[in-house]
mmCIF file of C-alpha atoms in Angstrom:
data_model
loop_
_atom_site.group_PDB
_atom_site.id
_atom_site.type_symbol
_atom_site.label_atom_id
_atom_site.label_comp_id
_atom_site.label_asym_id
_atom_site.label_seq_id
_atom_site.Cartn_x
_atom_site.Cartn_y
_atom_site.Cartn_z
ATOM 1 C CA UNK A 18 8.103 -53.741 -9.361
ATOM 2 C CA UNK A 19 10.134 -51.851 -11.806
ATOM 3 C CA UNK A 20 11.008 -48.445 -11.517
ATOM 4 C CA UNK A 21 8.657 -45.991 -13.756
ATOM 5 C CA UNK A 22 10.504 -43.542 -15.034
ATOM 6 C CA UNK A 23 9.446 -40.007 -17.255
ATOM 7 C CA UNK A 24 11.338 -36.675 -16.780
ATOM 8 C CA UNK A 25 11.813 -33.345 -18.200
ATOM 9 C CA UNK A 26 14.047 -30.507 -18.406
ATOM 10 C CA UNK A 27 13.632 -27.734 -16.510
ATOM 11 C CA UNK A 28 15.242 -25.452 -18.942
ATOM 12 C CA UNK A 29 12.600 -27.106 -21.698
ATOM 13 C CA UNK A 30 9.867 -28.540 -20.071
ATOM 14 C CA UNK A 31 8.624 -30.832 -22.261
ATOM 15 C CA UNK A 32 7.731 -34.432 -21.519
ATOM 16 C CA UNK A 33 10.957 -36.842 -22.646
ATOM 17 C CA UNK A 34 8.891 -40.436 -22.362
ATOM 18 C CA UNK A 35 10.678 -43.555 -22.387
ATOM 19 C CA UNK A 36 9.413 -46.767 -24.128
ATOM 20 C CA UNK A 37 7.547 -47.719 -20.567
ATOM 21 C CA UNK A 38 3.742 -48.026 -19.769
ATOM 22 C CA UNK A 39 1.966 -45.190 -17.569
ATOM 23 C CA UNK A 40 -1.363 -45.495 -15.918
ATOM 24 C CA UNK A 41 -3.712 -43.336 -17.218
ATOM 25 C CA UNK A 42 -4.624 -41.509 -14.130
ATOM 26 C CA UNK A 43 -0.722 -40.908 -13.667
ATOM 27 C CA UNK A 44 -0.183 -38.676 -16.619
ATOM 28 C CA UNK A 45 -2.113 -35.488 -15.558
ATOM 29 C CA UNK A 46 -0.589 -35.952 -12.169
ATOM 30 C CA UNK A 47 2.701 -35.656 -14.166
ATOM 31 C CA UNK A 48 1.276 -32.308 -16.002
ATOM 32 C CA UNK A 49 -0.387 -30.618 -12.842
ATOM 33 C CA UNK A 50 2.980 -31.130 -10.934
ATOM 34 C CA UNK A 51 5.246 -29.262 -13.895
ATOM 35 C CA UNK A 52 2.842 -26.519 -13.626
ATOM 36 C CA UNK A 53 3.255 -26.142 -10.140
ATOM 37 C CA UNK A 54 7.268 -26.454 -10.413
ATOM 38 C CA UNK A 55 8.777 -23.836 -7.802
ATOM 39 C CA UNK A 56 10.543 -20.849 -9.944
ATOM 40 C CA UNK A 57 13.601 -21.212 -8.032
ATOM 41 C CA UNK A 58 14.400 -24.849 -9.662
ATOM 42 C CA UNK A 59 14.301 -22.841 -13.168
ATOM 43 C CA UNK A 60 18.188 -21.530 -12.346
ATOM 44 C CA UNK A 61 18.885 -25.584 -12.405
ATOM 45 C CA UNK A 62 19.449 -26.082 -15.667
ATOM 46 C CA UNK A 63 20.892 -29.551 -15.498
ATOM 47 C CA UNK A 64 18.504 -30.845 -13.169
ATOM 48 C CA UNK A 65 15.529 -32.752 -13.953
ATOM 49 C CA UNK A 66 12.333 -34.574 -12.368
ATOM 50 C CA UNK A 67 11.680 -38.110 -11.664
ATOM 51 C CA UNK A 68 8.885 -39.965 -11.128
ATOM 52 C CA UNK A 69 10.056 -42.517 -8.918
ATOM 53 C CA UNK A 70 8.054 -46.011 -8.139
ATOM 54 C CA UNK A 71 10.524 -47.987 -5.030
ATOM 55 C CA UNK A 72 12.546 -51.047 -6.370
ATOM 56 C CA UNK A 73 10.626 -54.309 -4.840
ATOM 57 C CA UNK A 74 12.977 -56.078 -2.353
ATOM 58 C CA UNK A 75 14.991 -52.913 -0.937
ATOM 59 C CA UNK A 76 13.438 -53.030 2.223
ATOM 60 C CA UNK A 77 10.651 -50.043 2.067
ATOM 61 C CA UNK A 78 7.732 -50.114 4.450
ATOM 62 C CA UNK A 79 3.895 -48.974 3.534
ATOM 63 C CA UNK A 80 4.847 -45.069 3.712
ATOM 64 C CA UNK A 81 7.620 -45.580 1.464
ATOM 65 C CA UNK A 82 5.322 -46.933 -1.357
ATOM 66 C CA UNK A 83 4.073 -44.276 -2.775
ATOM 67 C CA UNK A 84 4.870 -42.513 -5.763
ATOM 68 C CA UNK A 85 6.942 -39.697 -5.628
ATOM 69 C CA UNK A 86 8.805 -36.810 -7.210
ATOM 70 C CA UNK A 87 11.995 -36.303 -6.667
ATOM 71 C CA UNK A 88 14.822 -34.171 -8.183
ATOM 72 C CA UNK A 89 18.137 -35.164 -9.650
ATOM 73 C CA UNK A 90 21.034 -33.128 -10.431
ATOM 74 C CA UNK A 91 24.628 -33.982 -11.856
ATOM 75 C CA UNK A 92 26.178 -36.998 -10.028
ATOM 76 C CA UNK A 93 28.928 -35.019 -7.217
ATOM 77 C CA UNK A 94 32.944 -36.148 -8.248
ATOM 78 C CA UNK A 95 33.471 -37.911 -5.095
ATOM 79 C CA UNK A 96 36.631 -40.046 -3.972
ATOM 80 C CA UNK A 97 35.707 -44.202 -4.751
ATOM 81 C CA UNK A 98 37.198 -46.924 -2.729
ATOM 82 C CA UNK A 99 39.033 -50.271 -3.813
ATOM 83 C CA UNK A 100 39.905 -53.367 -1.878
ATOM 84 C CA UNK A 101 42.500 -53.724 0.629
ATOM 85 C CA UNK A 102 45.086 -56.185 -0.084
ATOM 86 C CA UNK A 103 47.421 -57.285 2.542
ATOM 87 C CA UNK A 104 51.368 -55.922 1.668
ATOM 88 C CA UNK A 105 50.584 -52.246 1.621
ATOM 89 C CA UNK A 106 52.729 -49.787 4.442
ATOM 90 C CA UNK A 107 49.546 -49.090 6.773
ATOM 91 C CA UNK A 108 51.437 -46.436 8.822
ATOM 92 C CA UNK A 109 50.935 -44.350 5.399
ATOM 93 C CA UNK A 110 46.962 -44.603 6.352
ATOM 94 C CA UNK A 111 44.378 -43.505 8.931
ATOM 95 C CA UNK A 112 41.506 -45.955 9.567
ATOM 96 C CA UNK A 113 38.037 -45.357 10.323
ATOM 97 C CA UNK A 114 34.847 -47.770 10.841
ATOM 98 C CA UNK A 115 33.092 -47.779 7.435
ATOM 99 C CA UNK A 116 29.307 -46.612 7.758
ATOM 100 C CA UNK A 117 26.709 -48.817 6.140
ATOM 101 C CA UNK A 118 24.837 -46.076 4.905
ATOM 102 C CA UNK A 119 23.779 -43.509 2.068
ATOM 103 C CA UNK A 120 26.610 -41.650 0.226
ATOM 104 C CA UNK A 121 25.915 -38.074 0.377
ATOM 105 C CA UNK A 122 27.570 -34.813 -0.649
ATOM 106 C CA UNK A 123 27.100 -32.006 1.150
ATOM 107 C CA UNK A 124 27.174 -29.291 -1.099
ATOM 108 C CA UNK A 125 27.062 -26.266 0.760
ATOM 109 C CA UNK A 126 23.315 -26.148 0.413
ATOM 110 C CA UNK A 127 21.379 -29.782 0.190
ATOM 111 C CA UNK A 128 22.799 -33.080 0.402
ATOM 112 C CA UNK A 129 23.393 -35.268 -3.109
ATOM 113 C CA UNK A 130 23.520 -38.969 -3.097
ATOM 114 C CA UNK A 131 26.073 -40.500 -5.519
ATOM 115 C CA UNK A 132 23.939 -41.009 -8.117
ATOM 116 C CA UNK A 133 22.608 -37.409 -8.573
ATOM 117 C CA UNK A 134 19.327 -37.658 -6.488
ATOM 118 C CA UNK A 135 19.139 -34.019 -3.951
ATOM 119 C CA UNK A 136 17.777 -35.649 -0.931
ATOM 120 C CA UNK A 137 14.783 -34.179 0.719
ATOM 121 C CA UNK A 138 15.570 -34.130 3.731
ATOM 122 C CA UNK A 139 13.477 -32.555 6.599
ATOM 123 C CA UNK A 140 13.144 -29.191 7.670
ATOM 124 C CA UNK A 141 15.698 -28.269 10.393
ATOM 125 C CA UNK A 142 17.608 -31.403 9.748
ATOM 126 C CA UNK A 143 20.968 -29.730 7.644
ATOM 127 C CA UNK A 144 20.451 -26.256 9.678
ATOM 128 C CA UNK A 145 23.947 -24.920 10.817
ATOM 129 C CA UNK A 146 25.349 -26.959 8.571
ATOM 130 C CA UNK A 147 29.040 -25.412 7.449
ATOM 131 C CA UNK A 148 28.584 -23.781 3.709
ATOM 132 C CA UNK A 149 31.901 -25.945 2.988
ATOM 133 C CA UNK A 150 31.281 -29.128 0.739
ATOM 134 C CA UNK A 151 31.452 -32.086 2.752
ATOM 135 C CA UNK A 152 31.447 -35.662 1.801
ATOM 136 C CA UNK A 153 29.831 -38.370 4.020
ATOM 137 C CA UNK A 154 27.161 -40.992 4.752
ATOM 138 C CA UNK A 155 24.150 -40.611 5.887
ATOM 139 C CA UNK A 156 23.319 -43.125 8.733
ATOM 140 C CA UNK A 157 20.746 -44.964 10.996
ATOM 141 C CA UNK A 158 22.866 -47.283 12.788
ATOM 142 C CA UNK A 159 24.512 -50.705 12.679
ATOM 143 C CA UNK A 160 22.092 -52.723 10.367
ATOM 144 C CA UNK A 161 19.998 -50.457 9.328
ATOM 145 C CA UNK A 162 20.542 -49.993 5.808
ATOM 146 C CA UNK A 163 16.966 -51.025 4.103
ATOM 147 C CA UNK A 164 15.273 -48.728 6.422
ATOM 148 C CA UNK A 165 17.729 -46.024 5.365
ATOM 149 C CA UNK A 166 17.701 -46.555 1.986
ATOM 150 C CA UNK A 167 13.724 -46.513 2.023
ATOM 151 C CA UNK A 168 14.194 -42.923 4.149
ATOM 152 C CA UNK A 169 16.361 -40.985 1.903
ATOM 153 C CA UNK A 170 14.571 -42.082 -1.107
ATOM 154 C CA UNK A 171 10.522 -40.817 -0.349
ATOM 155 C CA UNK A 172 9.707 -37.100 -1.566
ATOM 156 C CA UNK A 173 7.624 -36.366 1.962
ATOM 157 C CA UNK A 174 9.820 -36.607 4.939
ATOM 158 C CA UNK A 175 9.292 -39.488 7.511
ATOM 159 C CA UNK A 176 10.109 -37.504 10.608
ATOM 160 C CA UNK A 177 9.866 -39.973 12.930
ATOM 161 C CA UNK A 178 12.472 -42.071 10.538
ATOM 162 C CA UNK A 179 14.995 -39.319 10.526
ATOM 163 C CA UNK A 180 15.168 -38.756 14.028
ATOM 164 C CA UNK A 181 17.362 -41.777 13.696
ATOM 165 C CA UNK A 182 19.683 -40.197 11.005
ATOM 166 C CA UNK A 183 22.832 -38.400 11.556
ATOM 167 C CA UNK A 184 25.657 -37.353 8.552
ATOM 168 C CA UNK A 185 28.342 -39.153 9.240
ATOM 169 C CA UNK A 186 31.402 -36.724 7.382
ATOM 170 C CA UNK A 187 34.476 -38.178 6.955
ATOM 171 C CA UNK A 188 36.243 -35.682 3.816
ATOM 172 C CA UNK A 189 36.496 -32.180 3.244
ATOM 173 C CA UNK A 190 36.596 -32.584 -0.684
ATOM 174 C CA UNK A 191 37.560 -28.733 -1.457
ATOM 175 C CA UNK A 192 40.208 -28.200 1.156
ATOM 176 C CA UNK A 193 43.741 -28.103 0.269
ATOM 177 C CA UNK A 194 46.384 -30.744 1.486
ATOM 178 C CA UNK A 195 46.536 -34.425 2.327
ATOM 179 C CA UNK A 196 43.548 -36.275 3.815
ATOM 180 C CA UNK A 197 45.290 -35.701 7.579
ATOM 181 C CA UNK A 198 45.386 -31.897 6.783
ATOM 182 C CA UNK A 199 41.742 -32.075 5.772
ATOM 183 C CA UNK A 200 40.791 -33.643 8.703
ATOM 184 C CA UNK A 201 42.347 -31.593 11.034
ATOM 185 C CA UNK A 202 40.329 -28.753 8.709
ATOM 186 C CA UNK A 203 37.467 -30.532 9.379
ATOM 187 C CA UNK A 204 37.952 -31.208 13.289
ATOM 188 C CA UNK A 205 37.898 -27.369 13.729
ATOM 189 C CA UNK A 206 35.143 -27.112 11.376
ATOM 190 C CA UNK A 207 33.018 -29.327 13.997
ATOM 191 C CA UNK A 208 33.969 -27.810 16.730
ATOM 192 C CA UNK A 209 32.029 -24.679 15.541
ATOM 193 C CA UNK A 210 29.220 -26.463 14.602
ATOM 194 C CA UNK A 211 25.859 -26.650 16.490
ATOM 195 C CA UNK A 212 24.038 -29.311 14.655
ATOM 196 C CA UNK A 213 23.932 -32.370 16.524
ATOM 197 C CA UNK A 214 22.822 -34.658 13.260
ATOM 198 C CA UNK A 215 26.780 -33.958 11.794
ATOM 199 C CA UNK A 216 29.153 -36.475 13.139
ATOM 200 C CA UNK A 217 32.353 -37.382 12.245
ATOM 201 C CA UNK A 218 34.439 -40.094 11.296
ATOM 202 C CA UNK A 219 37.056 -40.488 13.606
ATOM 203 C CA UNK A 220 40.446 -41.724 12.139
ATOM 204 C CA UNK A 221 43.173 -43.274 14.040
ATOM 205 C CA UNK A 222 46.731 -44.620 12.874
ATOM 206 C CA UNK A 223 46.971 -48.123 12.682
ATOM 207 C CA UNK A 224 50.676 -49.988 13.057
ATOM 208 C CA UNK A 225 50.380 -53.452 10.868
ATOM 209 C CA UNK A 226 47.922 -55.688 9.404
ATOM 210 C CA UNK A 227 47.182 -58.326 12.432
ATOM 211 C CA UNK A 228 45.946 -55.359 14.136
ATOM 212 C CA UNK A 229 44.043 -54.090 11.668
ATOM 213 C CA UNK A 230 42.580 -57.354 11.327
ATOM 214 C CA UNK A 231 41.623 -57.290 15.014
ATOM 215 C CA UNK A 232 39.946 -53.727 14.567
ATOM 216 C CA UNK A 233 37.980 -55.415 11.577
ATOM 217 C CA UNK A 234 36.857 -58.299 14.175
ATOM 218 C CA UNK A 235 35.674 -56.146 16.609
ATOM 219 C CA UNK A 236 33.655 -54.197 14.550
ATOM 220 C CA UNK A 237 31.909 -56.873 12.809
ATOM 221 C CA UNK A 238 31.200 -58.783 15.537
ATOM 222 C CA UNK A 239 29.582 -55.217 17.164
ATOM 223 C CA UNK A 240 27.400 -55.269 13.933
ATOM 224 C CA UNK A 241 29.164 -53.234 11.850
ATOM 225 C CA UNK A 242 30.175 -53.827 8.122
ATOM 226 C CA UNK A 243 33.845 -52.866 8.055
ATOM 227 C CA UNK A 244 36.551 -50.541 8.012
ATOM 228 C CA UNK A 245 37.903 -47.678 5.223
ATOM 229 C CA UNK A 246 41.985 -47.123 4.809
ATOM 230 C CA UNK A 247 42.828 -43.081 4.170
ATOM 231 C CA UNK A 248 46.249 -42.485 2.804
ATOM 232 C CA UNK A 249 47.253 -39.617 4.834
ATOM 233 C CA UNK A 250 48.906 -37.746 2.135
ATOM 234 C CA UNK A 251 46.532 -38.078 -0.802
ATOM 235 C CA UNK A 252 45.082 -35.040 -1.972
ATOM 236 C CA UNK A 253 40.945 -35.826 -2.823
ATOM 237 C CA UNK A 254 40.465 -37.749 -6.205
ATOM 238 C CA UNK A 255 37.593 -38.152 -7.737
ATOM 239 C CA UNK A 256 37.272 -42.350 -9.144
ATOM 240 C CA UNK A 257 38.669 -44.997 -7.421
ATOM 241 C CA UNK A 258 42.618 -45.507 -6.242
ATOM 242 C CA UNK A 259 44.451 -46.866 -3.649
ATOM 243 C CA UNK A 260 44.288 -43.989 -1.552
ATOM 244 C CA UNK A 261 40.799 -45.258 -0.543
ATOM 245 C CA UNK A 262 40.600 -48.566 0.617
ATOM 246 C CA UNK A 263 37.947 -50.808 2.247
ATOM 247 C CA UNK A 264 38.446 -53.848 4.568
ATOM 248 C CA UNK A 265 35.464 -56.027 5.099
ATOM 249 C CA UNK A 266 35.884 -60.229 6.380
ATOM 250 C CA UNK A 267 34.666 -60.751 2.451
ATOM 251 C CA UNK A 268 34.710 -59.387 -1.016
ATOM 252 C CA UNK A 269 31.896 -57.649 -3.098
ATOM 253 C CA UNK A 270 31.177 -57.690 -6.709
ATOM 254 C CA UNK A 271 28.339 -56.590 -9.004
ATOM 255 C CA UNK A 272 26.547 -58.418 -11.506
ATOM 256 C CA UNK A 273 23.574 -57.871 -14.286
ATOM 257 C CA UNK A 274 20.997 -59.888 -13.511
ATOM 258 C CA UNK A 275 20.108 -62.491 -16.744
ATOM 259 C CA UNK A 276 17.539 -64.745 -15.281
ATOM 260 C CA UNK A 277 15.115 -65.655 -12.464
ATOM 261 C CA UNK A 278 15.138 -69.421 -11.661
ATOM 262 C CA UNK A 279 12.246 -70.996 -9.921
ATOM 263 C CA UNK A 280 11.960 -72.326 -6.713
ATOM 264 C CA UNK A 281 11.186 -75.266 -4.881
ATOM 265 C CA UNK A 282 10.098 -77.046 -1.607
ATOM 266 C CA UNK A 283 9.593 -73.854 0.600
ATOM 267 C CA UNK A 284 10.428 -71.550 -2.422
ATOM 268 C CA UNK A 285 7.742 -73.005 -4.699
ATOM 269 C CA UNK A 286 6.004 -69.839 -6.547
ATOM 270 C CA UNK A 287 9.092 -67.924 -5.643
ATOM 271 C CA UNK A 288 12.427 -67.305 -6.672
ATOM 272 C CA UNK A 289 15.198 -70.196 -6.164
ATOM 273 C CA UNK A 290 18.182 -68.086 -7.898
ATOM 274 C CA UNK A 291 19.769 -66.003 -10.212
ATOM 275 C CA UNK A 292 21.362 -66.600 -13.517
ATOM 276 C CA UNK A 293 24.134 -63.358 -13.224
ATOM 277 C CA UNK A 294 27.121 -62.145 -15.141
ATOM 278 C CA UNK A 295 30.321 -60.100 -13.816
ATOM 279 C CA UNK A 296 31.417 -57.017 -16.097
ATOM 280 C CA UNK A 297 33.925 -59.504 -17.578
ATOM 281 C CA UNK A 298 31.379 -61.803 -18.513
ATOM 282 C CA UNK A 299 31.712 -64.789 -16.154
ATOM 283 C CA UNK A 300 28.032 -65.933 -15.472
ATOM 284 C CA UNK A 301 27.023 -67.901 -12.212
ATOM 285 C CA UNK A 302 23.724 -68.476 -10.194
ATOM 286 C CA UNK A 303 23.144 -66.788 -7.062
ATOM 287 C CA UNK A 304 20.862 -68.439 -4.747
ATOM 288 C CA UNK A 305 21.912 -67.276 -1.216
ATOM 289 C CA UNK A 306 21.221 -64.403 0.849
ATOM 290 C CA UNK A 307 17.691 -62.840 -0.298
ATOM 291 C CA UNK A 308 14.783 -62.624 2.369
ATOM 292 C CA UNK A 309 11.372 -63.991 1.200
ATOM 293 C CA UNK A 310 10.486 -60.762 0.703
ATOM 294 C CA UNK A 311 13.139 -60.487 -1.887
ATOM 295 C CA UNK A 312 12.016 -63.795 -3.072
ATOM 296 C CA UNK A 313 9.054 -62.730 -3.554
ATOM 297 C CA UNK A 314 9.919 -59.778 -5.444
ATOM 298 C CA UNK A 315 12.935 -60.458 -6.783
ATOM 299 C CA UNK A 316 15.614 -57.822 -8.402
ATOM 300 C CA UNK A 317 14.393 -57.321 -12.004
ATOM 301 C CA UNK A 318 15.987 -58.740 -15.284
ATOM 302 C CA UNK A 319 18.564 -56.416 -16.473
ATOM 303 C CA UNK A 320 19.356 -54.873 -12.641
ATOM 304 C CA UNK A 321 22.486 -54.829 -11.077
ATOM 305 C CA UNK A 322 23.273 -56.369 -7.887
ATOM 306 C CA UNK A 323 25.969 -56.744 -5.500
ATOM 307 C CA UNK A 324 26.998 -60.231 -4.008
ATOM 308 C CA UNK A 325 29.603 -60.958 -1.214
ATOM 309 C CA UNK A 326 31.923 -63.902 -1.954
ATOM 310 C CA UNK A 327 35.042 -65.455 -0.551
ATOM 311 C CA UNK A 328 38.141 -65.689 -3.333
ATOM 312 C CA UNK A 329 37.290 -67.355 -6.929
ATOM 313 C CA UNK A 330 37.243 -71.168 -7.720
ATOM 314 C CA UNK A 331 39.695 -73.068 -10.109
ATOM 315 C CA UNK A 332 37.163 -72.041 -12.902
ATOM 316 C CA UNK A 333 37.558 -68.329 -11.615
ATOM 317 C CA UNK A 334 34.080 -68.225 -10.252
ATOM 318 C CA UNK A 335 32.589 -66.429 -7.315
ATOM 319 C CA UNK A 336 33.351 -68.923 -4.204
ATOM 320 C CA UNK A 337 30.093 -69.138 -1.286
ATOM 321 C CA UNK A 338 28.340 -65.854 -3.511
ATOM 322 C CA UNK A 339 25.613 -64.731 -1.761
ATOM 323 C CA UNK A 340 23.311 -62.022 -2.612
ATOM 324 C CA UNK A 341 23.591 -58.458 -0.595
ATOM 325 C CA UNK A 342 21.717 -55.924 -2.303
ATOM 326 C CA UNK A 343 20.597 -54.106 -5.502
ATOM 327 C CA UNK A 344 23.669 -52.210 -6.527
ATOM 328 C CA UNK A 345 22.904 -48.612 -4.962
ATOM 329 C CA UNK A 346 21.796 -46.742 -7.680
ATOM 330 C CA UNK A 347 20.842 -43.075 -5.619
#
């Protein structure tokens, strides 16, 4: 199912309609909810809402299917990771595990995802929260990102789902110094806090790369997804650079999805791959890693997903790609 999409200005609010089919019975919906748009949201001027129909394959259970309105504002400037390549001086780095969760700024009042969507979440659940801006994932647990994902994305709070989420905080974006000074910033920041849902990152020093290989091990095979390299001197930069790293047992890239290929035996009816192409323009079929439900539903035409692979062929081609996700696009 593709995402349905209509918004309007708050500063203007009138009806900016892409070239996209509405049911019938949707459209006064759409009206009765901008007459009933909280005041308050009118001092937002670059904010806008979105009517917002769930991506088929991400994971979402029946609560999560509904239709719902949610609020976007500019996307936050936050700090981007690249790859870690062996050769670099890791005693110039702190390590920490790396969450497989929601990207969220904190921004002294409501939590933004990367993309610009303010998360809703429940009442009670960001109270004592420092006014500081804070940068961070939100997080269920090892494995747990579909459920997540689903969580942070629906208008009416799941409370039951939340119970499981804590913010994970791992940057203090507007303090002054290196990444070490922040973090000793934000260790006394945490020790005044009372809310038990903020957590933090924990960074240790790590001495070469065999034993940051063995860290990597032990946290994969505990279920997690990886580990993220802080250069202990950088000051926070918005965009990727190489004072952000991540180390994972395999590499990720992201592709535009350029065809749907059938399936067959078991897959018959359903999807077998995916004709994709890289940024660069190398095109390759993905056929590994999607659930039947994903199968069944696969990423649309023209999305972009990420794949995990292991180094490039002779013809400079993902090697063993397999599908992970739709690119996150919160």
């Amino acid at each position: 199912m593709d995402r349905v999409f209509a918004s309007f200005t708050l500063a203007n609010p009138v009806f900016v309609m892409p070239q996209v089919r509405l049911n019938r019975l949707r459209l006064p919906l759409l009206l009765i909810a901008g007459m009933r748009m909280p005041m308050a949201l009118a001092s937002e001027p670059e904010a806008s809402l979105a009517l917002l129909e769930p991506t088929a394959g991400q994971g979402l259970d029946g609560e999560h299917q509904d239709l719902a309105w949610s609020l976007h504002t500019r996307p936050p400037d936050l700090a981007l990771a690249q790859s870690y390549e062996p050769g670099i001086e890791l005693a110039d780095y702190l390590v920490s595990e790396k969450f497989d969760g929601v990207r969220a700024f904190w921004d002294g009042r409501r939590l933004i995802t990367r993309g610009g969507l303010i998360i809703n979440a429940p009442a009670g659940f960001t109270d004592g929260f420092p006014d500081h801006p804070l940068d961070g994932e939100l997080w269920m647990g090892r494995g747990t990102f579909a459920r997540l994902s689903g969580t942070v994305r629906t208008l009416k709070p799941d409370l039951e789902a939340w119970q499981q989420v804590r913010y994970v905080v791992f940057d203090l974006p507007a303090a002054e110094g290196g990444f070490e000074d922040r973090f000793k910033a934000l260790e006394q920041l945490f020790a005044q806090a009372p809310n038990a849902r903020l957590q933090l990152a924990h960074q240790h020093p790590i001495a070469d790369h065999a034993t940051l290989q063995a860290r990597l091990e032990q946290i994969v095979a505990a279920g997690g997804e990886g580990l993220m390299l802080h250069r202990r001197d950088a000051l926070y930069q918005a965009g990727r650079s190489a004072h952000l790293l991540k180390v994972k047992p395999y590499l990720e890239g992201e592709a535009v999805v350029l065809e749907h290929l059938p399936g067959q035996g078991k897959y018959e009816g359903m999807l077998g791959s995916m004709l994709v192409e890289e940024p660069d323009g190398t095109q390759f079929k993905l056929g590994t890693g999607f659930s039947d439900a994903e199968r069944a539903n696969p990423p649309p035409i023209g999305s972009v997903v990420t794949f995990k692979y292991h180094g490039r062929t002779k013809y400079d081609r993902p090697r063993f790609a397999s599908f992970l996700r739709i690119a996150e696009d919160l």
